[in-house]
């Protein structure tokens, strides 16, 4: 099956815009790009002189999640946990994101459903469930004695302590279909009785997790605000740090030396601080107090890390906040000093490289036909991408999923 897109301007980061181009798609791949007329046996799309980019990759999302409200976990049938993924996926696609790295909550069923095209959804790189310590961030055992962690066959429990337990838990998550391992290596905002500045898991535990993951060439990602926690994860051989709130100059240099990437998720803290938490959340005041400190230092520290050359990837923590705001993160990335080219690259080609794809993230021949059509030039104003109405079409594997 062939699809031809005519009369578009191709935007690839760090390249001159190619005007008045035609793109021939065949069997999910970009077969030909030319400024001359291309004959095609199939659908023809008039790009109307708009701008064509690669579909974006959100390197930190939770596609099943809807705020991680424990009260909803308790009240809803388990099936709602899965059905939520359908509207969340459409919101994500409509925002111009064609691939996500899910950092906890989605399971193998979602990946299989997406591949079988059971509903419109981004492609997914899975972590299944994060590893957490007893009493740490995302240990959802409440003072009442109720354990609010969602669990079902094929979805292992994340809580583990000590070298033997973390080794077994890493293997259980791998068995469940994970593409990478996610670890809660510091306290967080959303879990009561933890604090972002404190490290979680000791070095022996972290090294055990990383060693087991790397035995099958899997990367390890750390939710980590804590400076000590970030350094512990660097020492252990982790591949990425999520959030990185309290990072400093010395640690940034270590991340560059060790080739550790940073997914700052600047959007989520700003969004939560601005919009708050549900009135029925009894921990709302505690969370808001943590956020006040985080928002204050996060932007400054991520800007410092960028200045030191840390590889920064686009991620949003969508699921903690409503889905569909994904490309607002690009505005925050330019606010810390990135150029428009760099911000776009962080959510396309650099994210693709980090995930191990050599044919994703650019509008280029022999690359995957995951594309978005935008009504304005994002290199002149990156904020056009943050308005979903400006994203006119989304193509995934050569098929229109938004038009």
mmCIF file with all atom_site columns, N, CA, C and O in Angstrom, residues 105-122:
data_model
loop_
_atom_site.group_PDB
_atom_site.id
_atom_site.type_symbol
_atom_site.label_atom_id
_atom_site.label_alt_id
_atom_site.label_comp_id
_atom_site.label_asym_id
_atom_site.label_entity_id
_atom_site.label_seq_id
_atom_site.pdbx_PDB_ins_code
_atom_site.Cartn_x
_atom_site.Cartn_y
_atom_site.Cartn_z
_atom_site.occupancy
_atom_site.B_iso_or_equiv
_atom_site.pdbx_formal_charge
_atom_site.auth_seq_id
_atom_site.auth_comp_id
_atom_site.auth_asym_id
_atom_site.auth_atom_id
_atom_site.pdbx_PDB_model_num
ATOM 1  N N  . UNK A 1 105 ? 2.906  1.422  34.756 1.00 0.00 ? 105 UNK A N  1
ATOM 2  C CA . UNK A 1 105 ? 1.460  1.194  34.792 1.00 0.00 ? 105 UNK A CA 1
ATOM 3  C C  . UNK A 1 105 ? 0.981  0.413  33.582 1.00 0.00 ? 105 UNK A C  1
ATOM 4  O O  . UNK A 1 105 ? 0.085  -0.418 33.701 1.00 0.00 ? 105 UNK A O  1
ATOM 5  N N  . UNK A 1 106 ? 1.547  0.656  32.398 1.00 0.00 ? 106 UNK A N  1
ATOM 6  C CA . UNK A 1 106 ? 1.134  -0.111 31.215 1.00 0.00 ? 106 UNK A CA 1
ATOM 7  C C  . UNK A 1 106 ? 1.793  -1.492 31.232 1.00 0.00 ? 106 UNK A C  1
ATOM 8  O O  . UNK A 1 106 ? 2.928  -1.643 31.665 1.00 0.00 ? 106 UNK A O  1
ATOM 9  N N  . UNK A 1 107 ? 1.052  -2.476 30.748 1.00 0.00 ? 107 UNK A N  1
ATOM 10 C CA . UNK A 1 107 ? 1.591  -3.836 30.716 1.00 0.00 ? 107 UNK A CA 1
ATOM 11 C C  . UNK A 1 107 ? 1.679  -4.334 29.277 1.00 0.00 ? 107 UNK A C  1
ATOM 12 O O  . UNK A 1 107 ? 1.439  -3.592 28.323 1.00 0.00 ? 107 UNK A O  1
ATOM 13 N N  . UNK A 1 108 ? 2.046  -5.599 29.126 1.00 0.00 ? 108 UNK A N  1
ATOM 14 C CA . UNK A 1 108 ? 2.257  -6.175 27.805 1.00 0.00 ? 108 UNK A CA 1
ATOM 15 C C  . UNK A 1 108 ? 0.987  -6.155 26.963 1.00 0.00 ? 108 UNK A C  1
ATOM 16 O O  . UNK A 1 108 ? 1.058  -6.078 25.731 1.00 0.00 ? 108 UNK A O  1
ATOM 17 N N  . UNK A 1 109 ? -0.175 -6.200 27.605 1.00 0.00 ? 109 UNK A N  1
ATOM 18 C CA . UNK A 1 109 ? -1.428 -6.190 26.843 1.00 0.00 ? 109 UNK A CA 1
ATOM 19 C C  . UNK A 1 109 ? -1.550 -4.927 26.001 1.00 0.00 ? 109 UNK A C  1
ATOM 20 O O  . UNK A 1 109 ? -2.052 -4.972 24.870 1.00 0.00 ? 109 UNK A O  1
ATOM 21 N N  . UNK A 1 110 ? -1.102 -3.798 26.527 1.00 0.00 ? 110 UNK A N  1
ATOM 22 C CA . UNK A 1 110 ? -1.182 -2.544 25.777 1.00 0.00 ? 110 UNK A CA 1
ATOM 23 C C  . UNK A 1 110 ? -0.277 -2.599 24.549 1.00 0.00 ? 110 UNK A C  1
ATOM 24 O O  . UNK A 1 110 ? -0.670 -2.191 23.447 1.00 0.00 ? 110 UNK A O  1
ATOM 25 N N  . UNK A 1 111 ? 0.921  -3.105 24.720 1.00 0.00 ? 111 UNK A N  1
ATOM 26 C CA . UNK A 1 111 ? 1.854  -3.194 23.601 1.00 0.00 ? 111 UNK A CA 1
ATOM 27 C C  . UNK A 1 111 ? 1.296  -4.093 22.497 1.00 0.00 ? 111 UNK A C  1
ATOM 28 O O  . UNK A 1 111 ? 1.380  -3.760 21.302 1.00 0.00 ? 111 UNK A O  1
ATOM 29 N N  . UNK A 1 112 ? 0.707  -5.209 22.885 1.00 0.00 ? 112 UNK A N  1
ATOM 30 C CA . UNK A 1 112 ? 0.133  -6.123 21.904 1.00 0.00 ? 112 UNK A CA 1
ATOM 31 C C  . UNK A 1 112 ? -1.090 -5.507 21.234 1.00 0.00 ? 112 UNK A C  1
ATOM 32 O O  . UNK A 1 112 ? -1.290 -5.660 20.026 1.00 0.00 ? 112 UNK A O  1
ATOM 33 N N  . UNK A 1 113 ? -1.920 -4.809 22.008 1.00 0.00 ? 113 UNK A N  1
ATOM 34 C CA . UNK A 1 113 ? -3.107 -4.169 21.440 1.00 0.00 ? 113 UNK A CA 1
ATOM 35 C C  . UNK A 1 113 ? -2.719 -3.099 20.428 1.00 0.00 ? 113 UNK A C  1
ATOM 36 O O  . UNK A 1 113 ? -3.359 -2.962 19.379 1.00 0.00 ? 113 UNK A O  1
ATOM 37 N N  . UNK A 1 114 ? -1.677 -2.341 20.724 1.00 0.00 ? 114 UNK A N  1
ATOM 38 C CA . UNK A 1 114 ? -1.221 -1.307 19.794 1.00 0.00 ? 114 UNK A CA 1
ATOM 39 C C  . UNK A 1 114 ? -0.706 -1.948 18.498 1.00 0.00 ? 114 UNK A C  1
ATOM 40 O O  . UNK A 1 114 ? -1.037 -1.483 17.402 1.00 0.00 ? 114 UNK A O  1
ATOM 41 N N  . UNK A 1 115 ? 0.067  -2.996 18.633 1.00 0.00 ? 115 UNK A N  1
ATOM 42 C CA . UNK A 1 115 ? 0.600  -3.652 17.442 1.00 0.00 ? 115 UNK A CA 1
ATOM 43 C C  . UNK A 1 115 ? -0.513 -4.250 16.583 1.00 0.00 ? 115 UNK A C  1
ATOM 44 O O  . UNK A 1 115 ? -0.413 -4.273 15.354 1.00 0.00 ? 115 UNK A O  1
ATOM 45 N N  . UNK A 1 116 ? -1.570 -4.727 17.233 1.00 0.00 ? 116 UNK A N  1
ATOM 46 C CA . UNK A 1 116 ? -2.694 -5.311 16.502 1.00 0.00 ? 116 UNK A CA 1
ATOM 47 C C  . UNK A 1 116 ? -3.695 -4.260 16.040 1.00 0.00 ? 116 UNK A C  1
ATOM 48 O O  . UNK A 1 116 ? -4.707 -4.598 15.430 1.00 0.00 ? 116 UNK A O  1
ATOM 49 N N  . UNK A 1 117 ? -3.404 -2.974 16.339 1.00 0.00 ? 117 UNK A N  1
ATOM 50 C CA . UNK A 1 117 ? -4.261 -1.850 15.925 1.00 0.00 ? 117 UNK A CA 1
ATOM 51 C C  . UNK A 1 117 ? -5.693 -2.007 16.449 1.00 0.00 ? 117 UNK A C  1
ATOM 52 O O  . UNK A 1 117 ? -6.665 -1.698 15.755 1.00 0.00 ? 117 UNK A O  1
ATOM 53 N N  . UNK A 1 118 ? -5.821 -2.480 17.695 1.00 0.00 ? 118 UNK A N  1
ATOM 54 C CA . UNK A 1 118 ? -7.141 -2.617 18.294 1.00 0.00 ? 118 UNK A CA 1
ATOM 55 C C  . UNK A 1 118 ? -7.767 -1.260 18.590 1.00 0.00 ? 118 UNK A C  1
ATOM 56 O O  . UNK A 1 118 ? -8.993 -1.134 18.650 1.00 0.00 ? 118 UNK A O  1
ATOM 57 N N  . UNK A 1 119 ? -6.939 -0.263 18.815 1.00 0.00 ? 119 UNK A N  1
ATOM 58 C CA . UNK A 1 119 ? -7.387 1.121  18.934 1.00 0.00 ? 119 UNK A CA 1
ATOM 59 C C  . UNK A 1 119 ? -6.190 2.015  18.613 1.00 0.00 ? 119 UNK A C  1
ATOM 60 O O  . UNK A 1 119 ? -5.057 1.551  18.547 1.00 0.00 ? 119 UNK A O  1
ATOM 61 N N  . UNK A 1 120 ? -6.463 3.288  18.364 1.00 0.00 ? 120 UNK A N  1
ATOM 62 C CA . UNK A 1 120 ? -5.396 4.232  18.022 1.00 0.00 ? 120 UNK A CA 1
ATOM 63 C C  . UNK A 1 120 ? -4.551 4.492  19.267 1.00 0.00 ? 120 UNK A C  1
ATOM 64 O O  . UNK A 1 120 ? -5.077 4.903  20.307 1.00 0.00 ? 120 UNK A O  1
ATOM 65 N N  . UNK A 1 121 ? -3.261 4.253  19.159 1.00 0.00 ? 121 UNK A N  1
ATOM 66 C CA . UNK A 1 121 ? -2.398 4.366  20.330 1.00 0.00 ? 121 UNK A CA 1
ATOM 67 C C  . UNK A 1 121 ? -0.954 4.587  19.901 1.00 0.00 ? 121 UNK A C  1
ATOM 68 O O  . UNK A 1 121 ? -0.552 4.170  18.805 1.00 0.00 ? 121 UNK A O  1
ATOM 69 N N  . UNK A 1 122 ? -0.172 5.229  20.752 1.00 0.00 ? 122 UNK A N  1
ATOM 70 C CA . UNK A 1 122 ? 1.256  5.350  20.451 1.00 0.00 ? 122 UNK A CA 1
ATOM 71 C C  . UNK A 1 122 ? 1.959  4.001  20.590 1.00 0.00 ? 122 UNK A C  1
ATOM 72 O O  . UNK A 1 122 ? 1.529  3.136  21.361 1.00 0.00 ? 122 UNK A O  1
#
